[in-house]
């Protein structure tokens, strides 16, 4: 059974396309030649028949009229009988002379045979192909009577000659087309062979054999392509050799540098080992499924301040060694003492700042990993609980003209965790102060709550500000851990991530963000009026948003 895939692959190849084009061209050419020959020969056949009929009609009319005027029709019959050859394939097959009343006066046919129906001019072509044309013309009889002369004209020889001409023309056409088809196939085969040579060399080069070169003869474009291909391979071989030498040099330099750094990395490796162990324990103990990624993130973040602190401590040891050497040699100068004091002060400052940064990161991380099981589920009034929080939050607005308002119905009560909910509100408030109203002296923050119209037994809490807004390119990243636009300026990127985990985990709800630059930001919390009775540690607190937040 022929594999269809192989046929398809062959048709898509260059040789297959050459064969297909050659076949289609040959087929169309044969059809065109046959059509033209048929039309030409048919036209010639018809014209020849018309000419023969015209001449025969004139001859028969002249002969018949001459003898008919002398009332010698028997002589005419004898003459007609001699003209007719029953075995002939061209000429007269019968002759009939009749009077004006369609009565037969002379006939070379049998008496019991019916009078054939004469063919009209428009039927000549069809009649000629049938082998006999029945022609009738008027005839002047004695006494000025108008009779008729009818005869049958055989066209078998003409038909055979036309068929022979058709056959010969077709054979000549097929011969020419076969030569053309063969030439096209040869050209396609040669071109395909050259392409296969280039493809084979390319495959070898891709596998790493750079010694391959394309050698194809000719003076056409494929030869130029092969020459360019060889030039590219030559250049590639040179570049690879250069790269190999460079890599060897780099490996030597890396080995040397690695040896120099091994001593300094030992202490960091111990710290990292302890941190990784802490990470492993946190992954198993923490209720948030995303804590694994947070551990990796905090490890990455801690590397910078710890590394800086380690570098500063190493520098301090070197400076102390130099100071002791000068002290022992007695070459201590006042300027050296002052310089040593200044360097130690700078080192202490750098060390303190990096340790403070590390402490802040660790504290933020502890906030993310806090054991939520310490929170108690209870029934509380939403308006009163948020009002109590607002009293402490408004203290931060004393030096600004930012208005903080609440629009919460007094009858909404939740059976949930007020502590985590207040933590979310506080984080959103701090985020608005730090980011939303940066470089702004006035604005408005509002909290609006209402029962959800779309989800039964749920409320919607909207936290709105008219601050700077969030750029569209980062609006879907605001809940990612350690994502912050205040990198290096005190921002850890954990605030909104904590909010997300609390809302989706402990509070069993959803949080969405919508923002327009220079218009403001809206965070929407959709929370159930009553959470499940599961303990907080049994809930899924992973960071897996259903869909990325989008800006309005």
Short mmCIF file of C-alpha atoms in Angstrom, two decimals:
data_model
loop_
_atom_site.label_atom_id
_atom_site.label_comp_id
_atom_site.label_asym_id
_atom_site.label_seq_id
_atom_site.Cartn_x
_atom_site.Cartn_y
_atom_site.Cartn_z
CA UNK A 1 0.00 0.00 0.00
CA UNK A 2 1.37 3.37 -1.02
CA UNK A 3 2.06 5.65 1.89
CA UNK A 4 0.02 8.84 1.50
CA UNK A 5 2.51 10.77 3.57
CA UNK A 6 5.32 9.80 1.19
CA UNK A 7 3.24 10.89 -1.83
CA UNK A 8 2.42 14.18 -0.15
CA UNK A 9 6.07 14.77 0.75
CA UNK A 10 7.12 13.96 -2.83
CA UNK A 11 4.55 16.35 -4.30
CA UNK A 12 5.82 19.14 -2.04
CA UNK A 13 9.41 18.52 -3.14
CA UNK A 14 11.00 20.46 -6.01
CA UNK A 15 11.20 17.37 -8.25
CA UNK A 16 7.56 16.56 -7.53
CA UNK A 17 6.55 20.11 -8.42
CA UNK A 18 8.58 19.93 -11.64
CA UNK A 19 6.80 16.68 -12.59
CA UNK A 20 3.39 18.09 -11.69
CA UNK A 21 3.96 21.28 -13.68
CA UNK A 22 5.31 19.31 -16.65
CA UNK A 23 2.33 16.95 -16.56
CA UNK A 24 -0.20 19.79 -16.35
CA UNK A 25 1.51 21.72 -19.13
CA UNK A 26 1.64 18.63 -21.36
CA UNK A 27 -1.98 17.75 -20.65
CA UNK A 28 -3.19 21.26 -21.42
CA UNK A 29 -1.06 21.40 -24.57
CA UNK A 30 -2.49 18.08 -25.84
CA UNK A 31 -6.01 19.29 -25.20
CA UNK A 32 -5.33 22.55 -27.01
CA UNK A 33 -3.75 20.78 -30.02
CA UNK A 34 -6.58 18.27 -30.23
CA UNK A 35 -9.14 21.05 -30.01
CA UNK A 36 -7.43 23.17 -32.70
CA UNK A 37 -6.86 20.19 -35.02
CA UNK A 38 -10.39 18.99 -34.62
CA UNK A 39 -11.80 22.42 -35.34
CA UNK A 40 -9.49 22.95 -38.35
CA UNK A 41 -10.06 19.51 -39.87
CA UNK A 42 -13.80 19.73 -39.37
CA UNK A 43 -13.83 23.11 -41.08
CA UNK A 44 -11.73 21.72 -43.95
CA UNK A 45 -14.00 18.64 -44.17
CA UNK A 46 -17.10 20.77 -44.37
CA UNK A 47 -15.60 23.09 -46.97
CA UNK A 48 -14.39 20.12 -49.06
CA UNK A 49 -17.81 18.49 -48.89
CA UNK A 50 -19.56 21.70 -49.93
CA UNK A 51 -17.21 22.12 -52.89
CA UNK A 52 -17.66 18.49 -53.99
CA UNK A 53 -21.43 18.72 -53.66
CA UNK A 54 -21.53 21.93 -55.66
CA UNK A 55 -19.45 20.47 -58.50
CA UNK A 56 -21.36 17.18 -58.50
CA UNK A 57 -24.72 18.99 -58.52
CA UNK A 58 -23.68 21.13 -61.51
CA UNK A 59 -22.41 18.09 -63.45
CA UNK A 60 -25.53 16.01 -62.78
CA UNK A 61 -27.92 18.88 -63.55
CA UNK A 62 -26.14 19.65 -66.80
CA UNK A 63 -26.15 16.00 -67.89
CA UNK A 64 -29.72 15.34 -66.86
CA UNK A 65 -31.10 18.57 -68.34
CA UNK A 66 -29.40 17.90 -71.68
CA UNK A 67 -30.89 14.40 -72.12
CA UNK A 68 -34.16 15.20 -70.42
CA UNK A 69 -34.89 17.87 -73.03
CA UNK A 70 -34.75 15.16 -75.70
CA UNK A 71 -36.95 12.92 -73.60
CA UNK A 72 -34.22 10.35 -73.38
CA UNK A 73 -34.32 9.55 -69.65
CA UNK A 74 -33.28 5.92 -70.14
CA UNK A 75 -29.94 7.13 -71.47
CA UNK A 76 -29.59 9.25 -68.38
CA UNK A 77 -30.32 6.24 -66.16
CA UNK A 78 -27.68 4.19 -67.98
CA UNK A 79 -25.21 7.04 -67.56
CA UNK A 80 -25.96 7.35 -63.86
CA UNK A 81 -25.63 3.59 -63.37
CA UNK A 82 -22.17 3.68 -64.90
CA UNK A 83 -21.15 6.60 -62.63
CA UNK A 84 -22.19 4.78 -59.44
CA UNK A 85 -19.82 2.29 -57.83
CA UNK A 86 -21.46 0.52 -54.89
CA UNK A 87 -18.07 -0.33 -53.37
CA UNK A 88 -16.66 3.17 -53.74
CA UNK A 89 -16.07 5.19 -50.58
CA UNK A 90 -16.15 8.54 -52.35
CA UNK A 91 -18.59 9.80 -54.99
CA UNK A 92 -22.18 8.98 -55.90
CA UNK A 93 -24.07 6.23 -54.13
CA UNK A 94 -27.41 6.72 -55.93
CA UNK A 95 -29.20 9.20 -58.28
CA UNK A 96 -32.94 9.91 -58.43
CA UNK A 97 -34.81 12.14 -60.89
CA UNK A 98 -38.39 13.12 -60.09
CA UNK A 99 -41.12 15.36 -61.47
CA UNK A 100 -42.81 18.31 -59.89
CA UNK A 101 -45.21 16.00 -58.08
CA UNK A 102 -42.38 14.15 -56.35
CA UNK A 103 -42.96 11.11 -58.55
CA UNK A 104 -39.73 9.22 -59.28
CA UNK A 105 -38.88 9.18 -62.98
CA UNK A 106 -35.38 7.67 -62.81
CA UNK A 107 -33.68 5.95 -59.87
CA UNK A 108 -30.58 3.83 -59.43
CA UNK A 109 -31.96 2.47 -56.17
CA UNK A 110 -34.18 -0.54 -55.80
CA UNK A 111 -37.84 0.12 -56.52
CA UNK A 112 -38.98 -0.94 -53.08
CA UNK A 113 -36.60 1.40 -51.25
CA UNK A 114 -38.03 4.57 -49.76
CA UNK A 115 -36.92 7.94 -51.00
CA UNK A 116 -34.23 9.26 -48.57
CA UNK A 117 -34.86 12.60 -46.88
CA UNK A 118 -32.42 15.22 -48.25
CA UNK A 119 -30.06 16.93 -45.77
CA UNK A 120 -30.36 20.66 -45.14
CA UNK A 121 -27.29 22.91 -45.33
CA UNK A 122 -27.03 23.12 -41.54
CA UNK A 123 -26.97 19.32 -41.36
CA UNK A 124 -24.09 18.84 -43.81
CA UNK A 125 -21.43 18.44 -41.11
CA UNK A 126 -23.43 15.81 -39.24
CA UNK A 127 -24.40 14.03 -42.48
CA UNK A 128 -20.77 14.03 -43.69
CA UNK A 129 -19.71 12.22 -40.49
CA UNK A 130 -22.46 9.62 -41.03
CA UNK A 131 -20.84 8.61 -44.38
CA UNK A 132 -23.51 9.72 -46.90
CA UNK A 133 -24.98 13.13 -47.71
CA UNK A 134 -28.41 13.22 -49.39
CA UNK A 135 -28.53 16.22 -51.74
CA UNK A 136 -31.59 17.48 -53.65
CA UNK A 137 -31.66 20.25 -56.27
CA UNK A 138 -34.23 21.53 -58.75
CA UNK A 139 -34.20 20.18 -62.35
CA UNK A 140 -35.73 21.57 -65.53
CA UNK A 141 -37.78 18.84 -67.29
CA UNK A 142 -39.46 18.86 -70.73
CA UNK A 143 -42.38 21.20 -71.00
CA UNK A 144 -40.75 23.65 -68.59
CA UNK A 145 -41.66 21.39 -65.70
CA UNK A 146 -39.56 21.88 -62.57
CA UNK A 147 -38.65 18.54 -61.12
CA UNK A 148 -35.89 17.49 -58.80
CA UNK A 149 -32.57 15.74 -58.86
CA UNK A 150 -31.49 13.88 -55.71
CA UNK A 151 -28.34 11.90 -55.17
CA UNK A 152 -26.28 10.43 -52.37
CA UNK A 153 -22.69 11.60 -51.93
CA UNK A 154 -20.32 9.27 -50.05
CA UNK A 155 -17.83 10.86 -47.60
CA UNK A 156 -16.15 7.74 -46.21
CA UNK A 157 -12.79 8.51 -47.82
CA UNK A 158 -12.89 12.06 -46.50
CA UNK A 159 -13.77 10.80 -43.02
CA UNK A 160 -10.93 8.26 -43.11
CA UNK A 161 -8.49 10.92 -44.33
CA UNK A 162 -9.62 13.25 -41.55
CA UNK A 163 -9.19 10.49 -38.95
CA UNK A 164 -5.70 9.71 -40.31
CA UNK A 165 -4.81 13.37 -40.08
CA UNK A 166 -6.13 13.48 -36.51
CA UNK A 167 -4.10 10.44 -35.57
CA UNK A 168 -0.91 11.70 -37.22
CA UNK A 169 -1.29 15.11 -35.61
CA UNK A 170 -1.84 13.54 -32.20
CA UNK A 171 1.21 11.31 -32.60
CA UNK A 172 3.39 14.27 -33.59
CA UNK A 173 2.06 16.28 -30.65
CA UNK A 174 2.66 13.44 -28.20
CA UNK A 175 6.18 13.01 -29.51
CA UNK A 176 7.01 16.70 -29.07
CA UNK A 177 5.36 16.81 -25.67
CA UNK A 178 7.20 13.67 -24.57
CA UNK A 179 10.51 15.27 -25.48
CA UNK A 180 9.50 18.44 -23.61
CA UNK A 181 8.33 16.45 -20.59
CA UNK A 182 11.58 14.49 -20.57
CA UNK A 183 13.62 17.70 -20.75
CA UNK A 184 11.67 19.26 -17.85
CA UNK A 185 12.07 16.11 -15.75
CA UNK A 186 15.81 16.06 -16.44
CA UNK A 187 16.18 19.72 -15.46
CA UNK A 188 14.08 19.17 -12.32
CA UNK A 189 16.04 16.02 -11.40
CA UNK A 190 19.36 17.81 -11.81
CA UNK A 191 18.17 20.80 -9.77
CA UNK A 192 16.78 18.52 -7.05
CA UNK A 193 20.02 16.54 -6.94
CA UNK A 194 21.99 19.73 -6.39
CA UNK A 195 19.61 20.84 -3.67
CA UNK A 196 19.90 17.43 -1.96
CA UNK A 197 23.69 17.79 -2.04
CA UNK A 198 23.41 21.16 -0.27
CA UNK A 199 20.86 19.75 2.22
CA UNK A 200 23.07 16.77 3.05
CA UNK A 201 26.03 19.07 3.68
CA UNK A 202 23.82 21.31 5.84
CA UNK A 203 22.69 18.35 7.96
CA UNK A 204 26.29 17.30 8.53
CA UNK A 205 27.24 20.84 9.54
CA UNK A 206 24.28 21.04 11.94
CA UNK A 207 25.53 17.80 13.54
CA UNK A 208 28.96 19.38 14.06
CA UNK A 209 30.92 18.26 10.99
CA UNK A 210 32.28 21.61 9.82
CA UNK A 211 34.54 19.93 7.26
CA UNK A 212 31.61 19.55 4.88
CA UNK A 213 31.55 21.73 1.76
CA UNK A 214 29.07 21.93 -1.08
CA UNK A 215 30.54 21.03 -4.47
CA UNK A 216 28.09 21.46 -7.35
CA UNK A 217 28.94 22.35 -10.90
CA UNK A 218 27.38 24.94 -13.15
CA UNK A 219 27.23 28.67 -13.62
CA UNK A 220 23.72 29.40 -12.41
CA UNK A 221 22.34 30.88 -9.18
CA UNK A 222 22.57 27.55 -7.30
CA UNK A 223 26.32 27.52 -7.86
CA UNK A 224 26.58 31.03 -6.41
CA UNK A 225 24.45 29.97 -3.43
CA UNK A 226 26.74 26.98 -2.86
CA UNK A 227 29.79 29.25 -2.96
CA UNK A 228 28.18 31.62 -0.44
CA UNK A 229 27.25 28.63 1.71
CA UNK A 230 30.85 27.44 1.75
CA UNK A 231 32.02 30.95 2.64
CA UNK A 232 29.58 31.06 5.57
CA UNK A 233 30.81 27.67 6.83
CA UNK A 234 34.42 28.86 6.56
CA UNK A 235 33.59 31.95 8.61
CA UNK A 236 31.63 29.85 11.10
CA UNK A 237 34.56 27.48 11.54
CA UNK A 238 36.89 30.41 12.21
CA UNK A 239 34.45 31.95 14.72
CA UNK A 240 34.00 28.65 16.53
CA UNK A 241 37.75 28.23 16.80
CA UNK A 242 38.04 31.74 18.20
CA UNK A 243 35.16 31.08 20.62
CA UNK A 244 36.76 27.83 21.75
CA UNK A 245 40.02 29.59 22.50
CA UNK A 246 38.15 32.33 24.33
CA UNK A 247 36.20 29.77 26.36
CA UNK A 248 39.40 28.04 27.38
CA UNK A 249 40.83 31.38 28.48
CA UNK A 250 37.63 32.20 30.36
CA UNK A 251 37.59 28.80 32.04
CA UNK A 252 41.12 29.36 33.28
CA UNK A 253 40.18 32.79 34.58
CA UNK A 254 37.02 31.43 36.21
CA UNK A 255 38.98 28.64 37.89
CA UNK A 256 41.44 31.15 39.22
CA UNK A 257 38.71 33.48 40.42
CA UNK A 258 36.81 30.55 41.99
CA UNK A 259 39.87 29.56 43.96
CA UNK A 260 40.21 33.12 45.24
CA UNK A 261 36.58 33.27 46.32
CA UNK A 262 36.35 29.87 48.01
CA UNK A 263 37.64 31.14 51.35
CA UNK A 264 35.33 34.14 51.39
CA UNK A 265 32.31 32.02 50.42
CA UNK A 266 32.61 29.49 53.25
CA UNK A 267 30.89 31.67 55.80
CA UNK A 268 28.19 32.65 53.30
CA UNK A 269 27.65 29.00 52.46
CA UNK A 270 27.03 28.25 56.12
CA UNK A 271 24.52 31.08 56.30
CA UNK A 272 22.83 29.96 53.13
CA UNK A 273 22.71 26.38 54.39
CA UNK A 274 20.92 27.52 57.51
CA UNK A 275 18.58 29.70 55.46
CA UNK A 276 17.76 26.84 53.09
CA UNK A 277 17.00 24.59 56.05
CA UNK A 278 14.71 27.31 57.42
CA UNK A 279 13.10 27.52 53.99
CA UNK A 280 12.49 23.78 53.92
CA UNK A 281 10.86 23.83 57.33
CA UNK A 282 8.72 26.84 56.38
CA UNK A 283 7.51 25.15 53.17
CA UNK A 284 6.18 22.20 55.21
CA UNK A 285 4.87 24.21 58.11
CA UNK A 286 3.42 27.28 56.38
CA UNK A 287 -0.25 27.27 55.38
CA UNK A 288 0.39 29.32 52.21
CA UNK A 289 1.08 27.03 49.23
CA UNK A 290 3.08 29.85 47.64
CA UNK A 291 5.52 30.08 50.54
CA UNK A 292 8.06 28.03 48.57
CA UNK A 293 8.44 30.83 46.03
CA UNK A 294 8.59 33.39 48.86
CA UNK A 295 11.45 31.48 50.50
CA UNK A 296 13.39 31.55 47.24
CA UNK A 297 12.62 35.24 46.89
CA UNK A 298 13.68 36.17 50.41
CA UNK A 299 16.86 34.11 50.00
CA UNK A 300 17.63 36.08 46.87
CA UNK A 301 16.83 39.39 48.58
CA UNK A 302 18.92 38.55 51.68
CA UNK A 303 21.98 37.75 49.60
CA UNK A 304 22.51 41.42 48.81
CA UNK A 305 22.54 42.93 52.34
CA UNK A 306 24.29 39.90 53.86
CA UNK A 307 26.87 39.91 51.07
CA UNK A 308 27.43 43.63 51.56
CA UNK A 309 27.77 43.15 55.31
CA UNK A 310 30.23 40.33 54.78
CA UNK A 311 32.26 42.46 52.37
CA UNK A 312 32.33 45.33 54.88
CA UNK A 313 33.39 43.00 57.71
CA UNK A 314 36.19 41.59 55.52
CA UNK A 315 37.35 45.11 54.75
CA UNK A 316 37.27 45.99 58.45
CA UNK A 317 39.49 42.98 59.25
CA UNK A 318 41.99 44.07 56.59
CA UNK A 319 42.04 47.65 57.90
CA UNK A 320 42.48 46.43 61.47
CA UNK A 321 45.40 44.23 60.35
CA UNK A 322 47.03 47.20 58.63
CA UNK A 323 46.43 49.34 61.71
CA UNK A 324 48.04 46.70 63.99
CA UNK A 325 51.06 46.47 61.68
CA UNK A 326 51.64 50.22 61.80
CA UNK A 327 51.12 50.18 65.54
CA UNK A 328 53.69 47.42 66.08
CA UNK A 329 56.23 49.07 63.78
CA UNK A 330 55.79 52.36 65.54
CA UNK A 331 55.02 54.19 62.31
CA UNK A 332 51.61 55.30 63.49
CA UNK A 333 50.74 58.85 62.47
CA UNK A 334 47.93 61.11 63.43
CA UNK A 335 46.65 61.12 59.86
CA UNK A 336 46.63 57.33 59.83
CA UNK A 337 44.66 57.28 63.06
CA UNK A 338 42.15 59.80 61.71
CA UNK A 339 41.83 57.89 58.42
CA UNK A 340 41.32 54.63 60.36
CA UNK A 341 38.64 56.31 62.49
CA UNK A 342 36.87 57.65 59.37
CA UNK A 343 36.99 54.30 57.60
CA UNK A 344 35.68 52.46 60.64
CA UNK A 345 32.81 54.97 60.93
CA UNK A 346 31.88 54.49 57.29
CA UNK A 347 32.16 50.72 57.65
CA UNK A 348 29.98 50.75 60.76
CA UNK A 349 27.39 52.87 58.95
CA UNK A 350 27.35 50.55 55.91
CA UNK A 351 27.21 47.49 58.14
CA UNK A 352 24.33 48.95 60.16
CA UNK A 353 22.32 49.91 57.07
CA UNK A 354 22.69 46.47 55.47
CA UNK A 355 21.79 44.71 58.70
CA UNK A 356 18.75 46.98 59.10
CA UNK A 357 17.71 46.11 55.54
CA UNK A 358 18.12 42.40 56.25
CA UNK A 359 16.11 42.83 59.47
CA UNK A 360 13.30 44.58 57.55
CA UNK A 361 13.19 41.80 54.96
CA UNK A 362 13.11 39.12 57.64
CA UNK A 363 10.38 41.00 59.53
CA UNK A 364 8.30 41.32 56.34
CA UNK A 365 8.83 37.67 55.66
CA UNK A 366 7.66 36.81 59.15
CA UNK A 367 4.52 38.82 58.43
CA UNK A 368 3.82 36.68 55.37
CA UNK A 369 4.53 33.46 57.27
CA UNK A 370 2.68 34.37 60.45
CA UNK A 371 0.66 31.56 61.96
CA UNK A 372 -2.92 32.52 61.15
CA UNK A 373 -4.29 29.94 63.54
CA UNK A 374 -3.88 32.50 66.29
CA UNK A 375 -6.72 34.51 64.75
CA UNK A 376 -10.17 33.85 66.14
CA UNK A 377 -13.35 33.58 64.08
CA UNK A 378 -16.24 35.56 65.52
CA UNK A 379 -19.29 37.56 64.54
CA UNK A 380 -18.66 41.33 64.22
CA UNK A 381 -20.22 44.48 62.82
CA UNK A 382 -18.31 45.63 59.74
CA UNK A 383 -18.97 49.37 60.23
CA UNK A 384 -17.84 49.45 63.88
CA UNK A 385 -14.76 47.34 63.26
CA UNK A 386 -13.51 49.48 60.36
CA UNK A 387 -14.31 52.71 62.28
CA UNK A 388 -12.07 51.53 65.13
CA UNK A 389 -9.27 50.94 62.63
CA UNK A 390 -9.89 54.29 60.91
CA UNK A 391 -9.17 56.12 64.20
CA UNK A 392 -5.59 54.84 64.17
CA UNK A 393 -5.15 55.29 60.42
CA UNK A 394 -6.19 58.96 60.42
CA UNK A 395 -3.24 59.75 62.69
CA UNK A 396 -0.99 59.33 59.61
CA UNK A 397 -2.97 62.02 57.75
CA UNK A 398 -2.45 64.90 60.20
CA UNK A 399 0.29 66.55 58.11
CA UNK A 400 -1.56 66.14 54.81
CA UNK A 401 -4.82 67.25 53.27
CA UNK A 402 -6.00 63.76 52.40
CA UNK A 403 -9.64 63.07 53.28
CA UNK A 404 -10.46 59.58 54.62
CA UNK A 405 -14.17 58.68 54.55
CA UNK A 406 -16.30 55.58 55.18
CA UNK A 407 -19.58 54.66 53.52
CA UNK A 408 -20.63 51.37 55.10
CA UNK A 409 -24.16 50.31 56.07
CA UNK A 410 -24.53 49.93 59.82
CA UNK A 411 -26.41 46.62 59.62
CA UNK A 412 -23.80 44.48 57.86
CA UNK A 413 -22.45 41.76 60.13
CA UNK A 414 -19.88 39.08 59.26
CA UNK A 415 -19.00 35.76 60.82
CA UNK A 416 -15.32 35.83 59.89
CA UNK A 417 -11.84 36.88 61.03
CA UNK A 418 -11.75 40.61 61.91
CA UNK A 419 -7.99 40.62 62.59
CA UNK A 420 -6.87 39.53 59.11
CA UNK A 421 -9.51 41.75 57.49
CA UNK A 422 -8.20 44.79 59.35
CA UNK A 423 -4.66 43.85 58.32
CA UNK A 424 -5.78 43.92 54.66
CA UNK A 425 -7.43 47.33 55.08
CA UNK A 426 -4.33 48.71 56.82
CA UNK A 427 -2.03 47.40 54.09
CA UNK A 428 -4.21 48.94 51.37
CA UNK A 429 -4.21 52.23 53.29
CA UNK A 430 -0.41 52.26 53.62
CA UNK A 431 -0.07 51.35 49.95
CA UNK A 432 -2.24 54.31 48.97
CA UNK A 433 -0.23 56.72 51.16
CA UNK A 434 3.16 55.51 49.90
CA UNK A 435 2.38 55.00 46.21
CA UNK A 436 -0.97 56.58 45.38
CA UNK A 437 -0.26 59.99 46.91
CA UNK A 438 3.46 60.20 46.31
CA UNK A 439 4.36 63.83 45.48
CA UNK A 440 0.75 64.85 46.26
CA UNK A 441 -0.35 66.98 49.19
CA UNK A 442 -4.08 66.36 48.95
CA UNK A 443 -6.53 63.70 47.82
CA UNK A 444 -9.28 61.41 48.96
CA UNK A 445 -9.43 57.85 50.29
CA UNK A 446 -12.77 56.16 50.82
CA UNK A 447 -14.06 52.75 51.82
CA UNK A 448 -17.47 51.75 50.44
CA UNK A 449 -19.23 48.49 51.34
CA UNK A 450 -22.48 46.91 50.20
CA UNK A 451 -24.09 43.52 49.77
CA UNK A 452 -23.10 41.85 46.51
CA UNK A 453 -25.79 41.82 43.81
CA UNK A 454 -24.07 39.06 41.82
CA UNK A 455 -22.98 36.57 44.51
CA UNK A 456 -25.43 35.52 47.18
CA UNK A 457 -24.43 35.94 50.85
CA UNK A 458 -21.35 37.99 49.94
CA UNK A 459 -20.33 41.60 50.45
CA UNK A 460 -18.24 43.92 48.34
CA UNK A 461 -15.76 46.27 50.00
CA UNK A 462 -14.30 48.93 47.70
CA UNK A 463 -11.11 50.72 48.75
CA UNK A 464 -10.77 53.79 46.51
CA UNK A 465 -8.25 56.61 46.12
CA UNK A 466 -7.88 59.39 43.56
CA UNK A 467 -4.09 59.28 43.55
CA UNK A 468 -1.48 58.54 40.91
CA UNK A 469 -2.96 55.25 39.71
CA UNK A 470 -1.06 52.20 38.46
CA UNK A 471 0.52 51.90 35.03
CA UNK A 472 -1.16 49.26 32.80
CA UNK A 473 2.12 47.41 32.26
CA UNK A 474 2.45 46.59 35.98
CA UNK A 475 -1.16 46.44 37.14
CA UNK A 476 -1.22 42.62 36.78
CA UNK A 477 1.93 42.26 38.91
CA UNK A 478 0.93 44.19 42.02
CA UNK A 479 0.00 41.02 43.94
CA UNK A 480 3.28 39.23 43.10
CA UNK A 481 5.64 38.68 46.05
CA UNK A 482 8.55 41.15 46.25
CA UNK A 483 7.21 43.25 43.39
CA UNK A 484 7.67 46.92 44.24
CA UNK A 485 8.31 50.19 42.46
CA UNK A 486 10.29 51.35 45.53
CA UNK A 487 13.16 48.92 45.15
CA UNK A 488 16.11 50.26 47.12
CA UNK A 489 13.88 52.92 48.73
CA UNK A 490 12.50 50.87 51.59
CA UNK A 491 9.82 48.92 49.68
CA UNK A 492 9.78 45.15 50.13
CA UNK A 493 6.97 44.26 47.72
CA UNK A 494 5.10 42.11 50.29
CA UNK A 495 2.19 44.35 51.30
CA UNK A 496 -0.28 43.58 48.52
CA UNK A 497 0.91 39.97 48.38
CA UNK A 498 -0.03 39.60 52.04
CA UNK A 499 -3.44 41.11 51.26
CA UNK A 500 -3.98 38.65 48.44
CA UNK A 501 -3.10 35.62 50.55
CA UNK A 502 -5.28 36.72 53.47
CA UNK A 503 -8.31 37.45 51.25
CA UNK A 504 -8.05 34.25 49.19
CA UNK A 505 -7.03 32.11 52.13
CA UNK A 506 -8.39 32.96 55.57
CA UNK A 507 -11.26 35.21 54.40
CA UNK A 508 -12.24 32.83 51.54
CA UNK A 509 -12.85 35.73 49.17
CA UNK A 510 -11.45 37.51 46.15
CA UNK A 511 -9.54 40.74 45.61
CA UNK A 512 -9.41 42.67 42.34
CA UNK A 513 -7.68 45.85 41.23
CA UNK A 514 -8.75 48.45 38.68
CA UNK A 515 -6.72 51.55 38.00
CA UNK A 516 -6.21 54.49 35.62
CA UNK A 517 -3.07 56.59 35.62
CA UNK A 518 -3.63 60.07 37.20
CA UNK A 519 -7.27 59.10 37.95
CA UNK A 520 -7.00 56.68 40.84
CA UNK A 521 -7.16 53.06 41.96
CA UNK A 522 -9.93 50.81 43.24
CA UNK A 523 -9.36 47.58 45.15
CA UNK A 524 -12.48 45.41 45.40
CA UNK A 525 -12.82 42.73 48.10
CA UNK A 526 -15.60 40.16 47.60
CA UNK A 527 -16.07 38.30 50.91
CA UNK A 528 -18.60 35.76 52.21
CA UNK A 529 -20.77 36.86 55.13
CA UNK A 530 -19.78 33.67 56.89
CA UNK A 531 -16.56 31.75 56.36
CA UNK A 532 -16.28 27.98 56.72
CA UNK A 533 -15.58 26.38 60.06
CA UNK A 534 -12.14 25.16 58.94
CA UNK A 535 -9.18 26.30 60.95
CA UNK A 536 -7.03 28.91 59.19
CA UNK A 537 -4.11 26.48 58.81
CA UNK A 538 -6.35 24.03 56.94
CA UNK A 539 -7.24 26.56 54.24
CA UNK A 540 -5.50 26.92 50.92
CA UNK A 541 -3.48 30.14 51.07
CA UNK A 542 -1.55 29.67 47.83
CA UNK A 543 -0.92 32.54 45.47
CA UNK A 544 -2.81 31.35 42.42
CA UNK A 545 -5.01 34.16 41.07
CA UNK A 546 -7.94 33.01 38.96
CA UNK A 547 -7.10 35.62 36.34
CA UNK A 548 -4.59 38.47 36.18
CA UNK A 549 -5.99 41.78 37.39
CA UNK A 550 -6.75 44.19 34.55
CA UNK A 551 -6.99 47.94 34.48
CA UNK A 552 -10.30 49.61 33.64
#
